[in-house]
mmCIF file of N, CA and C in Angstrom:
data_model
loop_
_atom_site.group_PDB
_atom_site.id
_atom_site.type_symbol
_atom_site.label_atom_id
_atom_site.label_comp_id
_atom_site.label_asym_id
_atom_site.label_seq_id
_atom_site.Cartn_x
_atom_site.Cartn_y
_atom_site.Cartn_z
ATOM 1 N N MET A 1 -2.116 -11.078 -9.747
ATOM 2 C CA MET A 1 -0.672 -11.183 -9.763
ATOM 3 C C MET A 1 -0.279 -11.470 -11.206
ATOM 4 N N ARG A 2 0.841 -10.913 -11.586
ATOM 5 C CA ARG A 2 1.397 -11.167 -12.909
ATOM 6 C C ARG A 2 2.900 -11.356 -12.751
ATOM 7 N N TYR A 3 3.535 -11.731 -13.865
ATOM 8 C CA TYR A 3 4.963 -12.038 -13.820
ATOM 9 C C TYR A 3 5.689 -11.257 -14.911
ATOM 10 N N SER A 4 6.895 -10.793 -14.588
ATOM 11 C CA SER A 4 7.729 -10.100 -15.569
ATOM 12 C C SER A 4 8.235 -11.131 -16.581
ATOM 13 N N PRO A 5 8.786 -10.675 -17.705
ATOM 14 C CA PRO A 5 9.329 -11.625 -18.685
ATOM 15 C C PRO A 5 10.384 -12.560 -18.087
ATOM 16 N N SER A 6 11.086 -12.117 -17.048
ATOM 17 C CA SER A 6 12.091 -12.968 -16.415
ATOM 18 C C SER A 6 11.492 -13.896 -15.358
ATOM 19 N N GLY A 7 10.164 -13.827 -15.154
ATOM 20 C CA GLY A 7 9.499 -14.711 -14.195
ATOM 21 C C GLY A 7 9.354 -14.135 -12.806
ATOM 22 N N ASN A 8 9.747 -12.872 -12.584
ATOM 23 C CA ASN A 8 9.652 -12.236 -11.273
ATOM 24 C C ASN A 8 8.189 -11.855 -10.995
ATOM 25 N N PRO A 9 7.607 -12.300 -9.861
ATOM 26 C CA PRO A 9 6.206 -11.952 -9.561
ATOM 27 C C PRO A 9 6.057 -10.472 -9.238
ATOM 28 N N MET A 10 4.921 -9.914 -9.623
ATOM 29 C CA MET A 10 4.587 -8.532 -9.280
ATOM 30 C C MET A 10 3.082 -8.435 -9.102
ATOM 31 N N THR A 11 2.668 -7.558 -8.211
ATOM 32 C CA THR A 11 1.246 -7.324 -7.990
ATOM 33 C C THR A 11 1.014 -5.832 -7.813
ATOM 34 N N SER A 12 -0.147 -5.377 -8.234
ATOM 35 C CA SER A 12 -0.492 -3.959 -8.147
ATOM 36 C C SER A 12 -1.780 -3.786 -7.358
ATOM 37 N N PHE A 13 -1.874 -2.696 -6.616
ATOM 38 C CA PHE A 13 -3.067 -2.366 -5.856
ATOM 39 C C PHE A 13 -3.072 -0.880 -5.581
ATOM 40 N N SER A 14 -4.198 -0.355 -5.136
ATOM 41 C CA SER A 14 -4.320 1.062 -4.791
ATOM 42 C C SER A 14 -4.452 1.198 -3.285
ATOM 43 N N ILE A 15 -3.981 2.314 -2.770
ATOM 44 C CA ILE A 15 -4.102 2.592 -1.339
ATOM 45 C C ILE A 15 -4.630 4.004 -1.167
ATOM 46 N N ALA A 16 -5.513 4.173 -0.186
ATOM 47 C CA ALA A 16 -6.068 5.483 0.136
ATOM 48 C C ALA A 16 -5.350 6.018 1.367
ATOM 49 N N SER A 17 -4.972 7.275 1.303
ATOM 50 C CA SER A 17 -4.353 7.943 2.435
ATOM 51 C C SER A 17 -5.269 9.088 2.840
ATOM 52 N N ASN A 18 -5.752 9.063 4.085
ATOM 53 C CA ASN A 18 -6.700 10.067 4.566
ATOM 54 C C ASN A 18 -6.018 11.086 5.455
ATOM 55 N N ARG A 19 -6.478 12.326 5.345
ATOM 56 C CA ARG A 19 -5.946 13.407 6.184
ATOM 57 C C ARG A 19 -7.117 14.221 6.692
ATOM 58 N N ARG A 20 -7.191 14.383 8.012
ATOM 59 C CA ARG A 20 -8.219 15.229 8.632
ATOM 60 C C ARG A 20 -7.560 16.521 9.085
ATOM 61 N N TYR A 21 -8.269 17.629 8.874
ATOM 62 C CA TYR A 21 -7.728 18.919 9.286
ATOM 63 C C TYR A 21 -8.872 19.891 9.554
ATOM 64 N N THR A 22 -8.521 20.993 10.203
ATOM 65 C CA THR A 22 -9.478 22.052 10.506
ATOM 66 C C THR A 22 -9.086 23.288 9.710
ATOM 67 N N THR A 23 -10.048 23.873 9.010
ATOM 68 C CA THR A 23 -9.786 25.069 8.217
ATOM 69 C C THR A 23 -9.642 26.270 9.142
ATOM 70 N N ALA A 24 -9.200 27.400 8.586
ATOM 71 C CA ALA A 24 -9.051 28.629 9.370
ATOM 72 C C ALA A 24 -10.389 29.069 9.948
ATOM 73 N N ALA A 25 -11.483 28.705 9.283
ATOM 74 C CA ALA A 25 -12.823 29.062 9.766
ATOM 75 C C ALA A 25 -13.326 28.079 10.824
ATOM 76 N N GLY A 26 -12.526 27.069 11.178
ATOM 77 C CA GLY A 26 -12.914 26.116 12.210
ATOM 78 C C GLY A 26 -13.705 24.928 11.689
ATOM 79 N N GLU A 27 -13.823 24.800 10.387
ATOM 80 C CA GLU A 27 -14.573 23.703 9.784
ATOM 81 C C GLU A 27 -13.699 22.451 9.686
ATOM 82 N N GLN A 28 -14.244 21.308 10.119
ATOM 83 C CA GLN A 28 -13.537 20.032 10.035
ATOM 84 C C GLN A 28 -13.636 19.498 8.612
ATOM 85 N N ARG A 29 -12.516 19.091 8.033
ATOM 86 C CA ARG A 29 -12.497 18.535 6.680
ATOM 87 C C ARG A 29 -11.648 17.274 6.666
ATOM 88 N N GLU A 30 -11.931 16.448 5.666
ATOM 89 C CA GLU A 30 -11.131 15.245 5.443
ATOM 90 C C GLU A 30 -10.899 15.123 3.944
ATOM 91 N N GLU A 31 -9.666 14.811 3.574
ATOM 92 C CA GLU A 31 -9.371 14.593 2.163
ATOM 93 C C GLU A 31 -8.681 13.241 2.021
ATOM 94 N N THR A 32 -8.958 12.609 0.906
ATOM 95 C CA THR A 32 -8.404 11.295 0.612
ATOM 96 C C THR A 32 -7.630 11.371 -0.692
ATOM 97 N N GLU A 33 -6.425 10.823 -0.680
ATOM 98 C CA GLU A 33 -5.625 10.718 -1.898
ATOM 99 C C GLU A 33 -5.372 9.241 -2.159
ATOM 100 N N TRP A 34 -5.415 8.860 -3.434
ATOM 101 C CA TRP A 34 -5.188 7.478 -3.839
ATOM 102 C C TRP A 34 -3.834 7.346 -4.511
ATOM 103 N N PHE A 35 -3.142 6.263 -4.191
ATOM 104 C CA PHE A 35 -1.839 5.973 -4.773
ATOM 105 C C PHE A 35 -1.866 4.576 -5.382
ATOM 106 N N ASN A 36 -1.307 4.446 -6.573
ATOM 107 C CA ASN A 36 -1.139 3.139 -7.205
ATOM 108 C C ASN A 36 0.150 2.537 -6.671
ATOM 109 N N CYS A 37 0.100 1.297 -6.222
ATOM 110 C CA CYS A 37 1.258 0.637 -5.628
ATOM 111 C C CYS A 37 1.587 -0.633 -6.404
ATOM 112 N N THR A 38 2.883 -0.930 -6.509
ATOM 113 C CA THR A 38 3.341 -2.168 -7.132
ATOM 114 C C THR A 38 4.403 -2.784 -6.235
ATOM 115 N N ALA A 39 4.244 -4.081 -5.957
ATOM 116 C CA ALA A 39 5.227 -4.829 -5.166
ATOM 117 C C ALA A 39 5.811 -5.918 -6.053
ATOM 118 N N PHE A 40 7.052 -6.284 -5.794
ATOM 119 C CA PHE A 40 7.770 -7.252 -6.609
ATOM 120 C C PHE A 40 8.308 -8.387 -5.752
ATOM 121 N N GLY A 41 8.611 -9.500 -6.377
ATOM 122 C CA GLY A 41 9.270 -10.626 -5.717
ATOM 123 C C GLY A 41 8.440 -11.244 -4.613
ATOM 124 N N ARG A 42 9.114 -11.636 -3.560
ATOM 125 C CA ARG A 42 8.475 -12.288 -2.422
ATOM 126 C C ARG A 42 7.404 -11.405 -1.787
ATOM 127 N N LEU A 43 7.669 -10.103 -1.738
ATOM 128 C CA LEU A 43 6.698 -9.171 -1.169
ATOM 129 C C LEU A 43 5.419 -9.145 -2.004
ATOM 130 N N ALA A 44 5.524 -9.291 -3.325
ATOM 131 C CA ALA A 44 4.337 -9.339 -4.192
ATOM 132 C C ALA A 44 3.472 -10.543 -3.825
ATOM 133 N N ASP A 45 4.091 -11.688 -3.567
ATOM 134 C CA ASP A 45 3.346 -12.879 -3.158
ATOM 135 C C ASP A 45 2.583 -12.638 -1.863
ATOM 136 N N VAL A 46 3.246 -12.031 -0.886
ATOM 137 C CA VAL A 46 2.619 -11.772 0.418
ATOM 138 C C VAL A 46 1.465 -10.778 0.262
ATOM 139 N N CYS A 47 1.698 -9.690 -0.459
ATOM 140 C CA CYS A 47 0.644 -8.689 -0.669
ATOM 141 C C CYS A 47 -0.546 -9.296 -1.386
ATOM 142 N N ASN A 48 -0.289 -10.057 -2.430
ATOM 143 C CA ASN A 48 -1.360 -10.658 -3.219
ATOM 144 C C ASN A 48 -2.188 -11.636 -2.386
ATOM 145 N N GLN A 49 -1.539 -12.387 -1.531
ATOM 146 C CA GLN A 49 -2.220 -13.427 -0.780
ATOM 147 C C GLN A 49 -2.912 -12.904 0.484
ATOM 148 N N TYR A 50 -2.360 -11.901 1.153
ATOM 149 C CA TYR A 50 -2.857 -11.543 2.480
ATOM 150 C C TYR A 50 -3.500 -10.168 2.607
ATOM 151 N N LEU A 51 -3.243 -9.241 1.697
ATOM 152 C CA LEU A 51 -3.875 -7.927 1.812
ATOM 153 C C LEU A 51 -5.292 -7.990 1.269
ATOM 154 N N THR A 52 -6.217 -7.349 1.976
ATOM 155 C CA THR A 52 -7.610 -7.308 1.549
ATOM 156 C C THR A 52 -8.142 -5.895 1.653
ATOM 157 N N ARG A 53 -9.207 -5.627 0.932
ATOM 158 C CA ARG A 53 -9.823 -4.305 0.888
ATOM 159 C C ARG A 53 -10.220 -3.833 2.287
ATOM 160 N N GLY A 54 -9.915 -2.569 2.605
ATOM 161 C CA GLY A 54 -10.282 -1.965 3.883
ATOM 162 C C GLY A 54 -9.256 -2.184 4.978
ATOM 163 N N GLN A 55 -8.276 -3.027 4.732
ATOM 164 C CA GLN A 55 -7.262 -3.331 5.734
ATOM 165 C C GLN A 55 -6.283 -2.171 5.848
ATOM 166 N N GLN A 56 -5.917 -1.833 7.078
ATOM 167 C CA GLN A 56 -4.936 -0.780 7.278
ATOM 168 C C GLN A 56 -3.538 -1.360 7.068
ATOM 169 N N VAL A 57 -2.702 -0.572 6.392
ATOM 170 C CA VAL A 57 -1.371 -1.048 6.058
ATOM 171 C C VAL A 57 -0.416 0.139 6.012
ATOM 172 N N TYR A 58 0.829 -0.097 6.383
ATOM 173 C CA TYR A 58 1.894 0.894 6.272
ATOM 174 C C TYR A 58 2.826 0.412 5.174
ATOM 175 N N LEU A 59 3.141 1.307 4.234
ATOM 176 C CA LEU A 59 4.026 0.954 3.128
ATOM 177 C C LEU A 59 5.204 1.902 3.071
ATOM 178 N N GLU A 60 6.353 1.365 2.660
ATOM 179 C CA GLU A 60 7.505 2.181 2.318
ATOM 180 C C GLU A 60 7.882 1.849 0.894
ATOM 181 N N GLY A 61 8.378 2.857 0.191
ATOM 182 C CA GLY A 61 8.780 2.611 -1.179
ATOM 183 C C GLY A 61 9.247 3.868 -1.865
ATOM 184 N N ARG A 62 9.507 3.724 -3.147
ATOM 185 C CA ARG A 62 9.938 4.851 -3.956
ATOM 186 C C ARG A 62 8.736 5.424 -4.681
ATOM 187 N N LEU A 63 8.656 6.749 -4.694
ATOM 188 C CA LEU A 63 7.561 7.460 -5.325
ATOM 189 C C LEU A 63 7.948 7.849 -6.742
ATOM 190 N N LYS A 64 7.033 7.624 -7.681
ATOM 191 C CA LYS A 64 7.295 7.969 -9.070
ATOM 192 C C LYS A 64 6.048 8.633 -9.650
ATOM 193 N N SER A 65 6.238 9.795 -10.294
ATOM 194 C CA SER A 65 5.114 10.473 -10.935
ATOM 195 C C SER A 65 4.989 9.962 -12.367
ATOM 196 N N ARG A 66 3.739 9.960 -12.861
ATOM 197 C CA ARG A 66 3.497 9.424 -14.202
ATOM 198 C C ARG A 66 2.395 10.237 -14.869
ATOM 199 N N GLN A 67 2.621 10.591 -16.108
ATOM 200 C CA GLN A 67 1.594 11.248 -16.907
ATOM 201 C C GLN A 67 1.062 10.239 -17.912
ATOM 202 N N TYR A 68 -0.244 10.326 -18.186
ATOM 203 C CA TYR A 68 -0.854 9.397 -19.135
ATOM 204 C C TYR A 68 -2.032 10.090 -19.810
ATOM 205 N N ASP A 69 -2.548 9.482 -20.855
ATOM 206 C CA ASP A 69 -3.735 9.993 -21.538
ATOM 207 C C ASP A 69 -4.944 9.194 -21.096
ATOM 208 N N ARG A 70 -5.981 9.888 -20.636
ATOM 209 C CA ARG A 70 -7.223 9.236 -20.244
ATOM 210 C C ARG A 70 -7.951 8.749 -21.488
ATOM 211 N N ARG A 71 -8.975 7.957 -21.278
ATOM 212 C CA ARG A 71 -9.751 7.418 -22.406
ATOM 213 C C ARG A 71 -10.361 8.509 -23.263
ATOM 214 N N ASP A 72 -10.708 9.628 -22.632
ATOM 215 C CA ASP A 72 -11.312 10.726 -23.398
ATOM 216 C C ASP A 72 -10.254 11.617 -24.060
ATOM 217 N N GLY A 73 -8.973 11.250 -23.928
ATOM 218 C CA GLY A 73 -7.897 11.986 -24.586
ATOM 219 C C GLY A 73 -7.272 13.088 -23.755
ATOM 220 N N THR A 74 -7.843 13.404 -22.585
ATOM 221 C CA THR A 74 -7.274 14.445 -21.735
ATOM 222 C C THR A 74 -6.086 13.879 -20.959
ATOM 223 N N PRO A 75 -5.120 14.736 -20.630
ATOM 224 C CA PRO A 75 -3.950 14.242 -19.889
ATOM 225 C C PRO A 75 -4.304 13.936 -18.429
ATOM 226 N N GLY A 76 -3.683 12.897 -17.889
ATOM 227 C CA GLY A 76 -3.858 12.523 -16.493
ATOM 228 C C GLY A 76 -2.510 12.455 -15.803
ATOM 229 N N PHE A 77 -2.528 12.436 -14.479
ATOM 230 C CA PHE A 77 -1.322 12.414 -13.666
ATOM 231 C C PHE A 77 -1.562 11.470 -12.497
ATOM 232 N N SER A 78 -0.578 10.654 -12.161
ATOM 233 C CA SER A 78 -0.708 9.792 -10.991
ATOM 234 C C SER A 78 0.630 9.694 -10.265
ATOM 235 N N LEU A 79 0.535 9.366 -8.992
ATOM 236 C CA LEU A 79 1.716 9.080 -8.175
ATOM 237 C C LEU A 79 1.719 7.589 -7.908
ATOM 238 N N ASP A 80 2.779 6.914 -8.308
ATOM 239 C CA ASP A 80 2.893 5.478 -8.138
ATOM 240 C C ASP A 80 3.958 5.179 -7.095
ATOM 241 N N VAL A 81 3.729 4.139 -6.307
ATOM 242 C CA VAL A 81 4.670 3.729 -5.266
ATOM 243 C C VAL A 81 5.214 2.346 -5.614
ATOM 244 N N SER A 82 6.527 2.236 -5.712
ATOM 245 C CA SER A 82 7.180 0.941 -5.855
ATOM 246 C C SER A 82 7.481 0.475 -4.435
ATOM 247 N N VAL A 83 6.683 -0.464 -3.939
ATOM 248 C CA VAL A 83 6.705 -0.864 -2.532
ATOM 249 C C VAL A 83 7.958 -1.681 -2.231
ATOM 250 N N THR A 84 8.659 -1.293 -1.163
ATOM 251 C CA THR A 84 9.845 -2.032 -0.727
ATOM 252 C C THR A 84 9.668 -2.645 0.657
ATOM 253 N N GLU A 85 8.710 -2.137 1.432
ATOM 254 C CA GLU A 85 8.423 -2.694 2.757
ATOM 255 C C GLU A 85 6.952 -2.505 3.062
ATOM 256 N N MET A 86 6.354 -3.487 3.761
ATOM 257 C CA MET A 86 4.945 -3.434 4.094
ATOM 258 C C MET A 86 4.742 -3.916 5.521
ATOM 259 N N GLN A 87 3.885 -3.204 6.253
ATOM 260 C CA GLN A 87 3.527 -3.615 7.605
ATOM 261 C C GLN A 87 2.014 -3.610 7.695
ATOM 262 N N MET A 88 1.436 -4.745 8.045
ATOM 263 C CA MET A 88 -0.008 -4.834 8.202
ATOM 264 C C MET A 88 -0.367 -4.291 9.577
ATOM 265 N N LEU A 89 -1.329 -3.365 9.602
ATOM 266 C CA LEU A 89 -1.696 -2.705 10.852
ATOM 267 C C LEU A 89 -2.965 -3.268 11.453
ATOM 268 N N GLY A 90 -3.697 -4.042 10.754
ATOM 269 C CA GLY A 90 -4.931 -4.618 11.264
ATOM 270 C C GLY A 90 -6.075 -4.356 10.319
ATOM 271 N N ARG A 91 -7.278 -4.672 10.774
ATOM 272 C CA ARG A 91 -8.471 -4.473 9.961
ATOM 273 C C ARG A 91 -9.095 -3.137 10.286
ATOM 274 N N ARG A 92 -9.965 -2.663 9.405
ATOM 275 C CA ARG A 92 -10.672 -1.408 9.631
ATOM 276 C C ARG A 92 -11.420 -1.517 10.955
ATOM 277 N N GLY A 93 -11.278 -0.519 11.811
ATOM 278 C CA GLY A 93 -11.977 -0.500 13.088
ATOM 279 C C GLY A 93 -11.185 -1.117 14.220
ATOM 280 N N ASP A 94 -10.061 -1.776 13.941
ATOM 281 C CA ASP A 94 -9.252 -2.350 15.009
ATOM 282 C C ASP A 94 -8.588 -1.241 15.806
ATOM 283 N N GLN A 95 -8.295 -1.533 17.054
ATOM 284 C CA GLN A 95 -7.599 -0.586 17.916
ATOM 285 C C GLN A 95 -6.120 -0.562 17.546
ATOM 286 N N PRO A 96 -5.416 0.560 17.818
ATOM 287 C CA PRO A 96 -3.995 0.652 17.481
ATOM 288 C C PRO A 96 -3.132 -0.414 18.143
ATOM 289 N N ASP A 97 -3.548 -0.929 19.316
ATOM 290 C CA ASP A 97 -2.742 -1.939 19.996
ATOM 291 C C ASP A 97 -3.134 -3.350 19.556
ATOM 292 N N ASP A 98 -3.733 -3.466 18.380
ATOM 293 C CA ASP A 98 -4.149 -4.740 17.825
ATOM 294 C C ASP A 98 -2.955 -5.704 17.759
ATOM 295 N N ALA A 99 -3.208 -6.977 17.972
ATOM 296 C CA ALA A 99 -2.143 -7.981 17.995
ATOM 297 C C ALA A 99 -1.426 -8.100 16.660
ATOM 298 N N PHE A 100 -2.031 -7.610 15.575
ATOM 299 C CA PHE A 100 -1.420 -7.747 14.268
ATOM 300 C C PHE A 100 -0.605 -6.523 13.893
ATOM 301 N N GLY A 101 -0.449 -5.566 14.806
ATOM 302 C CA GLY A 101 0.283 -4.346 14.518
ATOM 303 C C GLY A 101 1.760 -4.552 14.260
ATOM 304 N N GLU A 102 2.291 -5.686 14.651
ATOM 305 C CA GLU A 102 3.719 -5.937 14.461
ATOM 306 C C GLU A 102 4.011 -6.784 13.229
ATOM 307 N N THR A 103 2.996 -7.129 12.469
ATOM 308 C CA THR A 103 3.202 -7.961 11.294
ATOM 309 C C THR A 103 3.943 -7.184 10.224
ATOM 310 N N ARG A 104 5.049 -7.726 9.719
ATOM 311 C CA ARG A 104 5.880 -7.003 8.752
ATOM 312 C C ARG A 104 6.224 -7.881 7.567
ATOM 313 N N GLY A 105 6.423 -7.231 6.446
ATOM 314 C CA GLY A 105 6.913 -7.900 5.254
ATOM 315 C C GLY A 105 7.924 -6.979 4.593
ATOM 316 N N ARG A 106 8.920 -7.531 3.979
ATOM 317 C CA ARG A 106 9.917 -6.702 3.331
ATOM 318 C C ARG A 106 10.353 -7.354 2.046
ATOM 319 N N ASN A 107 10.509 -6.550 1.052
ATOM 320 C CA ASN A 107 10.983 -7.046 -0.233
ATOM 321 C C ASN A 107 12.497 -6.978 -0.220
ATOM 322 N N ASP A 108 13.144 -8.099 -0.031
ATOM 323 C CA ASP A 108 14.606 -8.126 0.035
ATOM 324 C C ASP A 108 15.241 -7.959 -1.332
ATOM 325 N N ASP A 109 14.414 -7.976 -2.402
ATOM 326 C CA ASP A 109 14.949 -7.780 -3.748
ATOM 327 C C ASP A 109 15.241 -6.318 -4.033
ATOM 328 N N GLN A 110 14.758 -5.402 -3.194
ATOM 329 C CA GLN A 110 14.940 -3.970 -3.415
ATOM 330 C C GLN A 110 15.433 -3.330 -2.124
ATOM 331 N N ARG A 111 16.078 -2.187 -2.254
ATOM 332 C CA ARG A 111 16.483 -1.430 -1.076
ATOM 333 C C ARG A 111 15.268 -0.770 -0.471
ATOM 334 N N SER A 112 15.325 -0.506 0.826
ATOM 335 C CA SER A 112 14.224 0.184 1.481
ATOM 336 C C SER A 112 14.086 1.584 0.893
ATOM 337 N N GLY A 113 12.857 2.007 0.628
ATOM 338 C CA GLY A 113 12.602 3.319 0.032
ATOM 339 C C GLY A 113 12.663 4.421 1.058
ATOM 340 N N ASP A 114 12.476 5.646 0.595
ATOM 341 C CA ASP A 114 12.558 6.760 1.525
ATOM 342 C C ASP A 114 11.208 7.332 1.872
ATOM 343 N N THR A 115 10.126 6.757 1.422
ATOM 344 C CA THR A 115 8.815 7.316 1.662
ATOM 345 C C THR A 115 7.925 6.267 2.293
ATOM 346 N N GLY A 116 7.179 6.647 3.339
ATOM 347 C CA GLY A 116 6.247 5.731 3.989
ATOM 348 C C GLY A 116 4.826 6.231 3.853
ATOM 349 N N TYR A 117 3.884 5.307 3.718
ATOM 350 C CA TYR A 117 2.470 5.641 3.586
ATOM 351 C C TYR A 117 1.680 4.757 4.513
ATOM 352 N N ALA A 118 0.793 5.346 5.279
ATOM 353 C CA ALA A 118 -0.142 4.556 6.056
ATOM 354 C C ALA A 118 -1.500 4.793 5.433
ATOM 355 N N GLY A 119 -2.212 3.749 5.184
ATOM 356 C CA GLY A 119 -3.499 3.893 4.528
ATOM 357 C C GLY A 119 -4.339 2.662 4.725
ATOM 358 N N SER A 120 -5.429 2.591 3.987
ATOM 359 C CA SER A 120 -6.404 1.543 4.141
ATOM 360 C C SER A 120 -6.661 0.851 2.824
ATOM 361 N N LEU A 121 -6.693 -0.479 2.847
ATOM 362 C CA LEU A 121 -7.039 -1.253 1.669
ATOM 363 C C LEU A 121 -8.450 -1.811 1.793
ATOM 364 N N GLY A 122 -8.776 -2.483 2.889
ATOM 365 C CA GLY A 122 -10.105 -3.055 3.052
ATOM 366 C C GLY A 122 -10.174 -3.981 4.245
ATOM 367 N N ALA A 123 -11.392 -4.362 4.640
ATOM 368 C CA ALA A 123 -11.589 -5.265 5.766
ATOM 369 C C ALA A 123 -11.281 -6.682 5.319
ATOM 370 N N GLY A 124 -10.636 -7.446 6.171
ATOM 371 C CA GLY A 124 -10.312 -8.817 5.792
ATOM 372 C C GLY A 124 -9.932 -9.634 6.997
ATOM 373 N N GLU A 125 -9.497 -10.824 6.740
ATOM 374 C CA GLU A 125 -9.092 -11.720 7.807
ATOM 375 C C GLU A 125 -7.744 -11.293 8.367
ATOM 376 N N PRO A 126 -7.531 -11.472 9.686
ATOM 377 C CA PRO A 126 -6.229 -11.123 10.261
ATOM 378 C C PRO A 126 -5.143 -12.040 9.718
ATOM 379 N N MET A 127 -3.929 -11.526 9.688
ATOM 380 C CA MET A 127 -2.790 -12.274 9.179
ATOM 381 C C MET A 127 -1.902 -12.686 10.325
ATOM 382 N N THR A 128 -1.302 -13.847 10.204
ATOM 383 C CA THR A 128 -0.335 -14.268 11.204
ATOM 384 C C THR A 128 0.971 -13.538 10.964
ATOM 385 N N ASP A 129 1.928 -13.713 11.834
ATOM 386 C CA ASP A 129 3.216 -13.058 11.697
ATOM 387 C C ASP A 129 3.857 -13.441 10.363
ATOM 388 N N ILE A 130 4.458 -12.499 9.705
ATOM 389 C CA ILE A 130 5.055 -12.715 8.387
ATOM 390 C C ILE A 130 6.122 -13.808 8.413
ATOM 391 N N ASP A 131 6.800 -13.968 9.542
ATOM 392 C CA ASP A 131 7.844 -14.977 9.651
ATOM 393 C C ASP A 131 7.263 -16.395 9.648
ATOM 394 N N ASP A 132 5.949 -16.535 9.918
ATOM 395 C CA ASP A 132 5.302 -17.839 9.925
ATOM 396 C C ASP A 132 4.795 -18.259 8.559
ATOM 397 N N LEU A 133 4.903 -17.370 7.566
ATOM 398 C CA LEU A 133 4.376 -17.671 6.244
ATOM 399 C C LEU A 133 5.333 -18.544 5.446
ATOM 400 N N PRO A 134 4.797 -19.449 4.647
ATOM 401 C CA PRO A 134 5.672 -20.293 3.828
ATOM 402 C C PRO A 134 6.183 -19.532 2.628
ATOM 403 N N PHE A 135 7.488 -19.584 2.374
ATOM 404 C CA PHE A 135 8.095 -18.915 1.209
ATOM 405 C C PHE A 135 8.938 -19.904 0.453
#
């Protein structure tokens, strides 16, 4: 976690989004895309404290493309998500009706974004309801 010059907390993490599909030849394939995510304010505190690697999570936010130079000097491209809402879906391997599927967090400092992502961060301890957390 880090803080802006004005003292606003922010945290960054990556999320993997998986897609399974069948090719025209009938071959099963899976592709994974990674997104860099940044959360601000109260939501940054919650993400920093409770999200763990391998954990399934649903995010909403604004998508921003970014070009940069890699260490070897070649140009790179990334899609970054400014997270405005987060819902913890459970741990890797949990069933969809997991008791933690209703856990929600929202960054009230920003408007809700127009893009949602469901993906996996890592396996970790279950989280209690977001409303039970101290803020």
